[in-house]
XYZ file of N, CA, C and O in Angstrom:
828
model
N -0.499 19.694 8.741
C -0.500 19.031 10.041
C -0.817 17.541 9.896
O -0.174 16.694 10.521
N -1.805 17.225 9.048
C -2.147 15.814 8.832
C -0.977 15.067 8.215
O -0.643 13.949 8.609
N -0.327 15.701 7.234
C 0.820 15.057 6.582
C 1.956 14.835 7.569
O 2.614 13.792 7.557
N 2.199 15.811 8.445
C 3.274 15.675 9.422
C 2.989 14.549 10.408
O 3.868 13.742 10.716
N 1.762 14.484 10.908
C 1.402 13.427 11.849
C 1.456 12.056 11.182
O 1.952 11.087 11.767
N 0.930 11.962 9.937
C 0.953 10.683 9.226
C 2.386 10.233 8.973
O 2.738 9.068 9.165
N 3.239 11.167 8.550
C 4.638 10.828 8.303
C 5.355 10.428 9.573
O 6.173 9.499 9.577
N 5.062 11.132 10.673
C 5.687 10.791 11.941
C 5.302 9.403 12.417
O 6.154 8.623 12.862
N 4.011 9.056 12.298
C 3.566 7.723 12.712
C 4.147 6.648 11.803
O 4.426 5.526 12.245
N 4.343 6.994 10.530
C 4.958 6.059 9.594
C 6.369 5.714 10.052
O 6.770 4.553 10.089
N 7.129 6.738 10.448
C 8.501 6.515 10.897
C 8.544 5.839 12.268
O 9.470 5.081 12.560
N 7.558 6.104 13.109
C 7.530 5.489 14.432
C 7.408 3.971 14.350
O 7.777 3.264 15.286
N 6.847 3.485 13.232
C 6.740 2.030 13.075
C 8.115 1.386 12.996
O 8.288 0.223 13.352
N 9.091 2.137 12.517
C 10.462 1.647 12.508
C 10.708 0.442 11.627
O 11.608 -0.342 11.897
N 9.896 0.264 10.581
C 10.088 -0.880 9.690
C 10.362 -0.377 8.272
O 9.523 0.320 7.683
N 11.527 -0.691 7.705
C 11.864 -0.186 6.368
C 10.813 -0.514 5.316
O 10.534 0.301 4.430
N 10.199 -1.722 5.388
C 9.243 -2.086 4.350
C 7.977 -1.234 4.415
O 7.291 -1.047 3.404
N 7.667 -0.698 5.617
C 6.498 0.173 5.729
C 6.747 1.479 4.993
O 5.896 1.973 4.244
N 7.930 2.049 5.193
C 8.269 3.297 4.502
C 8.333 3.066 3.008
O 7.824 3.857 2.209
N 8.959 1.960 2.592
C 9.075 1.666 1.168
C 7.697 1.441 0.545
O 7.399 1.945 -0.544
N 6.823 0.720 1.265
C 5.495 0.445 0.735
C 4.633 1.684 0.612
O 3.775 1.777 -0.260
N 4.856 2.660 1.497
C 4.063 3.885 1.472
C 4.639 4.938 0.542
O 3.972 5.939 0.264
N 5.850 4.737 0.035
C 6.507 5.771 -0.759
C 5.727 6.204 -2.005
O 5.689 7.402 -2.303
N 5.073 5.282 -2.762
C 4.303 5.773 -3.917
C 3.190 6.738 -3.524
O 2.976 7.758 -4.182
N 2.493 6.441 -2.420
C 1.415 7.317 -1.969
C 1.984 8.644 -1.484
O 1.411 9.712 -1.742
N 3.125 8.607 -0.799
C 3.748 9.836 -0.312
C 4.193 10.720 -1.478
O 4.010 11.941 -1.459
N 4.765 10.104 -2.505
C 5.192 10.860 -3.679
C 3.992 11.484 -4.383
O 4.016 12.648 -4.789
N 2.915 10.712 -4.518
C 1.714 11.227 -5.172
C 1.121 12.399 -4.404
O 0.639 13.371 -4.987
N 1.162 12.320 -3.063
C 0.622 13.394 -2.245
C 1.484 14.654 -2.316
O 0.970 15.769 -2.292
N 2.799 14.465 -2.420
C 3.704 15.609 -2.426
C 3.888 16.218 -3.809
O 4.288 17.379 -3.930
N 3.563 15.469 -4.861
C 3.863 15.925 -6.217
C 3.234 17.272 -6.574
O 3.902 18.135 -7.141
N 1.946 17.524 -6.249
C 1.393 18.846 -6.575
C 2.186 19.980 -5.933
O 2.376 21.032 -6.536
N 2.660 19.763 -4.700
C 3.457 20.785 -4.041
C 4.807 20.975 -4.704
O 5.303 22.092 -4.812
N 5.401 19.858 -5.163
C 6.686 19.954 -5.853
C 6.537 20.726 -7.160
O 7.404 21.513 -7.539
N 5.423 20.526 -7.851
C 5.188 21.216 -9.120
C 4.941 22.709 -8.921
O 5.158 23.494 -9.818
N 4.481 23.082 -7.717
C 4.211 24.493 -7.439
C 5.019 24.904 -6.216
O 4.487 25.281 -5.175
N 6.345 24.838 -6.362
C 7.222 25.082 -5.237
C 7.034 26.464 -4.623
O 7.152 26.645 -3.416
N 6.738 27.459 -5.459
C 6.620 28.820 -4.946
C 5.460 28.968 -3.970
O 5.528 29.772 -3.042
N 4.396 28.215 -4.193
C 3.202 28.372 -3.360
C 3.002 27.235 -2.374
O 2.497 27.456 -1.279
N 3.378 26.021 -2.750
C 3.073 24.869 -1.900
C 4.308 24.102 -1.464
O 4.200 23.180 -0.653
N 5.469 24.448 -1.981
C 6.674 23.695 -1.648
C 7.059 23.789 -0.193
O 7.424 22.792 0.437
N 6.950 24.992 0.398
C 7.345 25.184 1.790
C 6.513 24.330 2.752
O 7.078 23.687 3.649
N 5.170 24.292 2.604
C 4.401 23.410 3.500
C 4.796 21.945 3.388
O 4.818 21.230 4.390
N 5.121 21.497 2.182
C 5.524 20.101 2.005
C 6.840 19.833 2.736
O 6.990 18.835 3.453
N 7.802 20.747 2.577
C 9.087 20.598 3.250
C 8.910 20.671 4.765
O 9.489 19.881 5.523
N 8.083 21.612 5.220
C 7.848 21.755 6.652
C 7.191 20.503 7.236
O 7.566 20.045 8.326
N 6.230 19.949 6.507
C 5.576 18.717 6.970
C 6.594 17.587 7.075
O 6.555 16.783 8.019
N 7.519 17.507 6.118
C 8.549 16.477 6.167
C 9.469 16.631 7.369
O 9.818 15.648 8.036
N 9.857 17.874 7.652
C 10.734 18.137 8.807
C 10.028 17.764 10.105
O 10.609 17.122 11.000
N 8.759 18.157 10.242
C 7.997 17.823 11.445
C 7.818 16.313 11.576
O 7.880 15.769 12.690
N 7.591 15.633 10.455
C 7.425 14.173 10.491
C 8.693 13.505 11.006
O 8.637 12.580 11.828
N 9.844 13.962 10.527
C 11.118 13.399 10.983
C 11.307 13.665 12.476
O 11.791 12.800 13.225
N 10.907 14.853 12.934
C 11.037 15.185 14.351
C 10.152 14.272 15.204
O 10.565 13.795 16.266
N 8.926 14.011 14.726
C 8.012 13.140 15.471
C 8.541 11.706 15.502
O 8.450 11.016 16.514
N 9.085 11.260 14.371
C 9.562 9.876 14.284
C 10.979 9.670 14.769
O 11.477 8.536 14.773
N 11.644 10.745 15.219
C 13.051 10.650 15.612
C 13.324 9.600 16.691
O 14.312 8.864 16.594
N 12.484 9.494 17.744
C 12.786 8.481 18.776
C 12.905 7.069 18.208
O 13.827 6.321 18.556
N 11.969 6.701 17.333
C 12.023 5.362 16.748
C 13.207 5.228 15.805
O 13.857 4.176 15.752
N 13.520 6.289 15.057
C 14.630 6.219 14.108
C 15.955 6.065 14.837
O 16.839 5.318 14.398
N 16.109 6.752 15.986
C 17.354 6.635 16.752
C 17.502 5.238 17.335
O 18.592 4.657 17.335
N 16.388 4.691 17.828
C 16.423 3.321 18.358
C 16.757 2.323 17.262
O 17.558 1.402 17.443
N 16.117 2.512 16.099
C 16.376 1.624 14.971
C 17.837 1.679 14.548
O 18.451 0.650 14.250
N 18.403 2.883 14.529
C 19.804 3.034 14.132
C 20.732 2.288 15.090
O 21.768 1.755 14.687
N 20.334 2.229 16.379
C 21.175 1.572 17.374
C 21.148 0.055 17.249
O 22.165 -0.614 17.447
N 19.965 -0.503 16.948
C 19.841 -1.966 16.915
C 19.954 -2.534 15.502
O 20.081 -3.751 15.336
N 19.926 -1.678 14.485
C 19.896 -2.172 13.105
C 21.088 -3.066 12.761
O 20.904 -4.117 12.139
N 22.319 -2.692 13.153
C 23.459 -3.561 12.795
C 23.329 -4.982 13.321
O 23.848 -5.923 12.717
N 22.645 -5.162 14.452
C 22.527 -6.491 15.049
C 21.341 -7.275 14.495
O 21.288 -8.496 14.638
N 20.374 -6.573 13.913
C 19.140 -7.243 13.477
C 18.929 -7.208 11.974
O 17.990 -7.828 11.469
N 19.781 -6.508 11.248
C 19.551 -6.299 9.824
C 19.817 -7.555 8.997
O 20.734 -8.326 9.279
N 18.992 -7.728 7.987
C 19.233 -8.752 6.963
C 19.644 -8.060 5.667
O 19.431 -8.565 4.578
N 20.204 -6.844 5.807
C 20.538 -6.035 4.648
C 21.519 -6.687 3.700
O 21.655 -6.276 2.557
N 22.226 -7.710 4.180
C 23.157 -8.396 3.310
C 22.480 -9.233 2.252
O 23.132 -9.739 1.336
N 21.166 -9.381 2.361
C 20.420 -10.165 1.383
C 20.264 -11.613 1.816
O 20.967 -12.101 2.690
N 19.300 -12.292 1.181
C 19.021 -13.694 1.493
C 18.878 -14.471 0.191
O 18.731 -13.895 -0.886
N 18.890 -15.778 0.307
C 18.683 -16.618 -0.864
C 17.214 -16.563 -1.274
O 16.355 -16.100 -0.511
N 16.919 -17.067 -2.475
C 15.542 -17.051 -2.966
C 14.610 -17.810 -2.032
O 13.484 -17.381 -1.781
N 15.077 -18.936 -1.491
C 14.254 -19.714 -0.575
C 13.954 -18.970 0.712
O 12.836 -19.007 1.222
N 14.948 -18.258 1.233
C 14.760 -17.484 2.457
C 13.827 -16.303 2.231
O 13.129 -15.877 3.152
N 13.819 -15.767 1.003
C 12.966 -14.611 0.693
C 11.534 -15.016 0.387
O 10.677 -14.160 0.216
N 11.258 -16.304 0.324
C 9.960 -16.769 -0.162
C 9.114 -17.378 0.954
O 8.251 -18.215 0.708
N 9.338 -16.945 2.177
C 8.614 -17.485 3.319
C 7.198 -16.911 3.370
O 7.007 -15.702 3.375
N 6.184 -17.785 3.399
C 4.812 -17.308 3.541
C 4.215 -16.704 2.292
O 3.357 -15.829 2.375
N 4.631 -17.151 1.120
C 4.071 -16.610 -0.128
C 2.641 -17.110 -0.329
O 2.205 -18.095 0.251
N 1.892 -16.393 -1.174
C 0.538 -16.813 -1.516
C 0.610 -17.935 -2.546
O 1.338 -17.843 -3.531
N -0.118 -19.007 -2.287
C -0.149 -20.142 -3.198
C -1.546 -20.715 -3.287
O -2.501 -20.144 -2.746
N -1.719 -21.851 -3.963
C -3.050 -22.463 -4.117
C -3.766 -22.717 -2.797
O -4.991 -22.608 -2.723
N -3.020 -23.021 -1.729
C -3.655 -23.339 -0.454
C -3.934 -22.107 0.403
O -4.621 -22.203 1.430
N -3.419 -20.947 -0.009
C -3.602 -19.730 0.798
C -4.191 -18.574 0.011
O -4.274 -17.468 0.523
N -4.630 -18.819 -1.227
C -5.159 -17.735 -2.061
C -6.397 -17.103 -1.434
O -6.722 -15.947 -1.705
N -7.089 -17.846 -0.555
C -8.305 -17.291 0.056
C -7.999 -16.091 0.945
O -8.887 -15.300 1.253
N -6.735 -15.931 1.380
C -6.382 -14.772 2.190
C -6.647 -13.469 1.448
O -6.846 -12.428 2.074
N -6.635 -13.527 0.122
C -6.825 -12.324 -0.683
C -8.285 -11.889 -0.679
O -8.590 -10.698 -0.680
N -9.209 -12.853 -0.658
C -10.615 -12.538 -0.863
C -11.526 -12.911 0.299
O -12.687 -12.516 0.327
N -11.022 -13.687 1.272
C -11.866 -14.146 2.367
C -11.173 -13.917 3.708
O -9.945 -14.014 3.793
N -11.934 -13.619 4.762
C -11.341 -13.411 6.086
C -11.008 -14.741 6.750
O -11.744 -15.242 7.598
N -9.906 -15.346 6.361
C -9.541 -16.674 6.862
C -8.368 -16.590 7.841
O -7.586 -15.646 7.832
N -8.248 -17.603 8.653
C -7.154 -17.693 9.608
C -6.941 -19.168 9.924
O -7.790 -20.003 9.628
N -5.818 -19.493 10.513
C -5.538 -20.883 10.842
C -4.057 -21.102 11.043
O -3.258 -20.186 10.878
N -3.655 -22.333 11.354
C -2.250 -22.615 11.639
C -1.310 -22.292 10.483
O -0.150 -21.953 10.722
N -1.787 -22.417 9.252
C -0.921 -22.205 8.093
C -1.028 -20.791 7.536
O -0.419 -20.479 6.516
N -1.804 -19.915 8.179
C -2.000 -18.557 7.692
C -1.005 -17.603 8.367
O -0.352 -17.955 9.341
N -0.933 -16.396 7.836
C -0.102 -15.351 8.421
C -1.022 -14.237 8.911
O -1.373 -13.337 8.154
N -1.463 -14.289 10.170
C -2.442 -13.308 10.665
C -1.998 -11.864 10.479
O -2.815 -10.993 10.201
N -0.695 -11.576 10.625
C -0.246 -10.200 10.506
C -0.381 -9.678 9.080
O -0.350 -8.466 8.858
N -0.562 -10.572 8.121
C -0.723 -10.150 6.737
C -2.180 -10.205 6.303
O -2.493 -9.963 5.143
N -3.086 -10.553 7.213
C -4.498 -10.632 6.849
C -4.964 -9.263 6.373
O -4.910 -8.293 7.109
N -5.405 -9.186 5.147
C -5.751 -7.893 4.559
C -7.046 -7.987 3.771
O -7.206 -7.322 2.759
N -7.971 -8.813 4.221
C -9.243 -8.952 3.518
C -10.008 -7.629 3.585
O -10.400 -7.187 4.662
N -10.213 -6.950 2.453
C -10.839 -5.624 2.482
C -12.331 -5.656 2.784
O -12.884 -4.678 3.262
N -13.008 -6.748 2.487
C -14.453 -6.802 2.718
C -15.247 -6.612 1.437
O -14.803 -5.950 0.497
N -16.438 -7.183 1.403
C -17.250 -7.165 0.188
C -17.662 -5.760 -0.199
O -17.785 -5.435 -1.385
N -17.888 -4.870 0.789
C -18.286 -3.495 0.477
C -17.171 -2.764 -0.263
O -17.427 -2.012 -1.216
N -15.931 -2.985 0.169
C -14.795 -2.349 -0.502
C -14.653 -2.867 -1.934
O -14.417 -2.097 -2.869
N -14.828 -4.183 -2.116
C -14.764 -4.738 -3.465
C -15.854 -4.139 -4.351
O -15.614 -3.785 -5.511
N -17.072 -4.021 -3.811
C -18.185 -3.473 -4.583
C -17.925 -2.012 -4.965
O -18.163 -1.604 -6.112
N -17.431 -1.225 -4.021
C -17.145 0.183 -4.305
C -15.983 0.332 -5.291
O -15.954 1.269 -6.097
N -15.026 -0.597 -5.222
C -13.912 -0.567 -6.183
C -14.418 -0.823 -7.597
O -14.014 -0.136 -8.547
N -15.304 -1.797 -7.750
C -15.890 -2.070 -9.066
C -16.655 -0.848 -9.560
O -16.564 -0.469 -10.739
N -17.391 -0.190 -8.664
C -18.135 1.013 -9.038
C -17.182 2.101 -9.518
O -17.461 2.797 -10.506
N -16.045 2.255 -8.841
C -15.068 3.268 -9.247
C -14.521 2.988 -10.633
O -14.377 3.899 -11.461
N -14.222 1.726 -10.912
C -13.681 1.368 -12.228
C -14.723 1.580 -13.326
O -14.396 2.015 -14.439
N -15.988 1.300 -13.013
C -17.059 1.475 -14.004
C -17.327 2.954 -14.276
O -17.543 3.365 -15.421
N -17.293 3.771 -13.213
C -17.638 5.184 -13.334
C -16.433 6.079 -13.614
O -16.586 7.303 -13.710
N -15.244 5.487 -13.732
C -14.022 6.287 -13.861
C -14.066 7.229 -15.056
O -13.589 8.371 -14.981
N -14.653 6.787 -16.166
C -14.675 7.624 -17.372
C -15.440 8.921 -17.159
O -15.180 9.917 -17.832
N -16.381 8.912 -16.238
C -17.207 10.092 -16.000
C -16.649 10.994 -14.906
O -17.227 12.039 -14.622
N -15.542 10.578 -14.308
C -14.946 11.354 -13.236
C -13.941 12.367 -13.796
O -13.463 12.229 -14.927
N -13.613 13.421 -13.025
C -12.588 14.382 -13.454
C -11.268 13.679 -13.751
O -10.990 12.599 -13.221
N -10.463 14.310 -14.566
C -9.210 13.699 -15.000
C -8.324 13.302 -13.822
O -7.776 12.188 -13.792
N -8.149 14.204 -12.850
C -7.278 13.904 -11.713
C -7.792 12.705 -10.917
O -7.023 11.847 -10.506
N -9.111 12.659 -10.702
C -9.684 11.527 -9.961
C -9.483 10.235 -10.732
O -9.168 9.194 -10.159
N -9.676 10.300 -12.039
C -9.506 9.115 -12.877
C -8.068 8.596 -12.800
O -7.840 7.386 -12.731
N -7.118 9.506 -12.778
C -5.716 9.092 -12.689
C -5.416 8.412 -11.352
O -4.681 7.423 -11.301
N -5.986 8.952 -10.279
C -5.775 8.342 -8.961
C -6.378 6.942 -8.922
O -5.780 6.001 -8.399
N -7.583 6.792 -9.480
C -8.246 5.485 -9.502
C -7.382 4.465 -10.239
O -7.122 3.365 -9.743
N -6.919 4.842 -11.420
C -6.121 3.920 -12.240
C -4.794 3.597 -11.548
O -4.382 2.434 -11.471
N -4.126 4.637 -11.029
C -2.812 4.433 -10.419
C -2.896 3.563 -9.169
O -2.096 2.634 -8.987
N -3.870 3.851 -8.289
C -3.974 3.085 -7.041
C -4.413 1.647 -7.302
O -3.944 0.719 -6.635
N -5.303 1.464 -8.273
C -5.721 0.095 -8.578
C -4.561 -0.686 -9.185
O -4.325 -1.847 -8.831
N -3.810 -0.039 -10.076
C -2.653 -0.706 -10.681
C -1.612 -1.051 -9.619
O -1.041 -2.146 -9.622
N -1.371 -0.112 -8.688
C -0.420 -0.387 -7.604
C -0.872 -1.548 -6.740
O -0.065 -2.378 -6.329
N -2.182 -1.619 -6.470
C -2.716 -2.729 -5.690
C -2.538 -4.060 -6.390
O -2.199 -5.069 -5.759
N -2.748 -4.068 -7.704
C -2.588 -5.300 -8.472
C -1.131 -5.750 -8.471
O -0.836 -6.950 -8.334
N -0.206 -4.797 -8.599
C 1.218 -5.147 -8.546
C 1.554 -5.767 -7.190
O 2.255 -6.777 -7.108
N 1.039 -5.168 -6.109
C 1.280 -5.716 -4.780
C 0.701 -7.129 -4.663
O 1.325 -8.019 -4.075
N -0.485 -7.341 -5.232
C -1.106 -8.668 -5.187
C -0.257 -9.694 -5.938
O -0.037 -10.810 -5.457
N 0.247 -9.315 -7.098
C 1.088 -10.215 -7.881
C 2.373 -10.551 -7.113
O 2.839 -11.694 -7.126
N 2.920 -9.565 -6.404
C 4.143 -9.789 -5.641
C 3.918 -10.757 -4.483
O 4.876 -11.352 -3.975
N 2.664 -10.914 -4.032
C 2.382 -11.832 -2.932
C 2.725 -13.274 -3.279
O 2.889 -14.105 -2.382
N 2.827 -13.578 -4.563
C 3.138 -14.941 -4.988
C 4.642 -15.223 -4.900
O 5.081 -16.329 -5.216
N 5.411 -14.230 -4.480
C 6.822 -14.430 -4.202
C 7.651 -14.838 -5.405
O 7.399 -14.422 -6.535
N 8.631 -15.695 -5.149
C 9.584 -16.097 -6.174
C 8.934 -16.911 -7.295
O 9.561 -17.133 -8.328
N 7.691 -17.346 -7.097
C 7.004 -18.089 -8.148
C 6.364 -17.165 -9.182
O 5.819 -17.638 -10.179
N 6.386 -15.875 -8.925
C 5.773 -14.909 -9.829
C 6.777 -13.850 -10.257
O 7.990 -14.005 -10.070
N 6.285 -12.734 -10.805
C 7.176 -11.661 -11.283
C 8.044 -11.042 -10.195
O 9.027 -10.367 -10.504
N 7.680 -11.268 -8.935
C 8.483 -10.716 -7.842
C 9.933 -11.159 -7.915
O 10.836 -10.445 -7.465
N 10.165 -12.340 -8.510
C 11.538 -12.850 -8.591
C 12.427 -11.948 -9.441
O 13.650 -11.997 -9.324
N 11.819 -11.106 -10.290
C 12.601 -10.209 -11.158
C 13.215 -9.063 -10.362
O 14.200 -8.458 -10.813
N 12.639 -8.743 -9.189
C 13.142 -7.611 -8.401
C 13.578 -8.020 -7.003
O 14.150 -7.214 -6.268
N 13.328 -9.265 -6.617
C 13.565 -9.676 -5.228
C 15.038 -9.686 -4.843
O 15.355 -9.685 -3.649
N 15.931 -9.692 -5.806
C 17.355 -9.710 -5.479
C 17.965 -8.312 -5.450
O 19.161 -8.166 -5.217
N 17.143 -7.275 -5.676
C 17.648 -5.910 -5.658
C 18.016 -5.495 -4.241
O 17.500 -6.047 -3.264
N 18.924 -4.522 -4.077
C 19.270 -4.045 -2.741
C 18.024 -3.600 -1.972
O 17.094 -3.070 -2.562
N 18.028 -3.779 -0.683
C 16.939 -3.491 0.238
C 15.817 -4.502 0.077
O 15.404 -5.134 1.041
N 15.299 -4.687 -1.141
C 14.223 -5.653 -1.353
C 14.700 -7.064 -1.026
O 13.916 -7.900 -0.571
N 15.980 -7.336 -1.230
C 16.506 -8.680 -0.995
C 16.488 -9.066 0.480
O 16.724 -10.223 0.820
N 16.201 -8.115 1.369
C 16.131 -8.433 2.792
C 14.697 -8.668 3.252
O 14.472 -8.926 4.431
N 13.723 -8.593 2.340
C 12.332 -8.916 2.677
C 12.158 -10.424 2.587
O 12.623 -11.050 1.653
N 11.428 -11.007 3.541
C 11.343 -12.457 3.547
C 9.925 -13.005 3.607
O 9.733 -14.215 3.665
N 8.899 -12.154 3.614
C 7.519 -12.639 3.684
C 6.695 -11.937 2.604
O 6.077 -10.900 2.867
N 6.658 -12.458 1.368
C 5.939 -11.799 0.276
C 4.459 -11.552 0.560
O 3.880 -10.604 0.020
N 3.846 -12.387 1.419
C 2.422 -12.234 1.671
C 2.107 -10.872 2.290
O 0.976 -10.393 2.221
N 3.107 -10.226 2.870
C 2.870 -8.907 3.461
C 2.519 -7.860 2.403
O 2.010 -6.785 2.743
N 2.781 -8.164 1.143
C 2.373 -7.232 0.091
C 0.848 -7.122 0.001
O 0.329 -6.246 -0.683
N 0.132 -8.018 0.685
C -1.328 -7.895 0.735
C -1.738 -6.551 1.318
O -2.821 -6.047 1.025
N -0.887 -5.966 2.148
C -1.184 -4.642 2.684
C -1.294 -3.606 1.578
O -2.152 -2.719 1.615
N -0.427 -3.713 0.566
C -0.497 -2.799 -0.577
C -1.746 -3.018 -1.416
O -2.362 -2.072 -1.916
N -2.125 -4.280 -1.562
C -3.354 -4.622 -2.288
C -4.568 -4.023 -1.575
O -5.422 -3.385 -2.190
N -4.631 -4.195 -0.253
C -5.761 -3.675 0.505
C -5.786 -2.151 0.479
O -6.853 -1.541 0.338
N -4.629 -1.514 0.609
C -4.572 -0.056 0.588
C -5.068 0.498 -0.747
O -5.836 1.460 -0.783
N -4.638 -0.135 -1.845
C -5.103 0.315 -3.157
C -6.611 0.215 -3.283
O -7.282 1.143 -3.769
N -7.184 -0.906 -2.829
C -8.631 -1.093 -2.928
C -9.392 -0.116 -2.039
O -10.462 0.369 -2.416
N -8.849 0.171 -0.863
C -9.532 1.088 0.044
C -9.606 2.495 -0.554
O -10.651 3.158 -0.492
N -8.506 2.956 -1.150
C -8.513 4.290 -1.756
C -9.455 4.326 -2.959
O -10.286 5.233 -3.096
N -9.343 3.349 -3.842
C -10.205 3.296 -5.025
C -11.663 3.120 -4.614
O -12.567 3.764 -5.165
N -11.916 2.258 -3.625
C -13.277 2.047 -3.164
C -13.887 3.308 -2.577
O -15.079 3.591 -2.775
N -13.092 4.075 -1.850
C -13.579 5.340 -1.311
C -13.983 6.306 -2.412
O -15.018 6.985 -2.320
N -13.181 6.373 -3.454
C -13.517 7.233 -4.595
C -14.749 6.715 -5.320
O -15.566 7.495 -5.825
N -14.898 5.390 -5.389
C -16.090 4.809 -6.005
C -17.342 5.135 -5.227
O -18.392 5.460 -5.803
N -17.259 5.061 -3.890
C -18.406 5.406 -3.055
C -18.780 6.874 -3.233
O -19.965 7.219 -3.342
N -17.760 7.741 -3.287
C -18.030 9.169 -3.499
C -18.706 9.401 -4.845
O -19.637 10.212 -4.963
N -18.257 8.683 -5.881
C -18.863 8.826 -7.204
C -20.310 8.369 -7.200
O -21.177 8.977 -7.838
N -20.596 7.295 -6.465
C -21.971 6.800 -6.381
C -22.873 7.796 -5.653
O -24.002 8.067 -6.082
N -22.373 8.359 -4.548
C -23.189 9.278 -3.757
C -23.497 10.567 -4.508
O -24.519 11.208 -4.252
N -22.616 10.957 -5.429
C -22.884 12.166 -6.226
C -23.983 11.941 -7.250
O -24.483 12.894 -7.840
N -24.350 10.685 -7.453
C -25.326 10.362 -8.494
C -26.682 9.936 -7.921
O -27.517 9.429 -8.642
N -26.875 10.140 -6.622
C -28.148 9.767 -5.995
C -28.719 10.978 -5.269
O -27.987 11.921 -4.942
N -30.035 10.997 -5.012
C -30.638 12.116 -4.279
C -30.020 12.289 -2.898
O -29.491 11.340 -2.312
N -30.115 13.503 -2.370
C -29.488 13.828 -1.084
C -29.926 12.898 0.050
O -29.080 12.430 0.818
N -31.228 12.616 0.236
C -31.614 11.716 1.340
C -30.962 10.340 1.235
O -30.545 9.758 2.241
N -30.864 9.829 0.006
C -30.223 8.527 -0.203
C -28.753 8.591 0.144
O -28.186 7.663 0.735
N -28.102 9.708 -0.212
C -26.691 9.877 0.089
C -26.472 9.912 1.588
O -25.509 9.316 2.105
N -27.343 10.604 2.307
C -27.214 10.680 3.764
C -27.403 9.278 4.374
O -26.647 8.873 5.266
N -28.368 8.537 3.883
C -28.605 7.181 4.388
C -27.406 6.285 4.093
O -26.996 5.489 4.943
N -26.834 6.410 2.904
C -25.675 5.598 2.539
C -24.473 5.939 3.424
O -23.735 5.054 3.851
N -24.297 7.224 3.712
C -23.178 7.633 4.578
C -23.353 7.039 5.974
O -22.383 6.595 6.580
């Protein structure tokens, strides 16, 4: 039910980059079910069908207006590099800043607590179960890739920015959402690891 509702709300946003950005997390969530199709495959498929049903209104609307609003034909490197992270805007990554030259919709400052919990997760990863350790490494790596892509055509993003679908993205700074999502997941696992290592009253107070 949670997967169906989350998938439906994802589609209701009606933005291709949102679906594309969430695809690694969706694949990771569905993979255990795919590996055990006999026992868990049906719920995964059912959740997908329900998600499509929930998101159908937005998808139908998008299909109607997409031909008139699409940049699917691709853009030049300059057009794709609008609002990239640079020396004058790097603080958006680490500080809650705003102003005339900022992109408020891309503001993704996770907060000092999230950074602290992320560091704790990376430090304690060796002592965590194998599956948890893999999630920590994968989500942190994905976040770093998203952060690097925020630099747009001046960074490694230029190696993939001309690919189909990606070539219609025009604001690299929006990849900050992927950076923040990676830190939030890793930070949550770090907080859980810390709470397992303290007495119960302390854990309750921390929660």
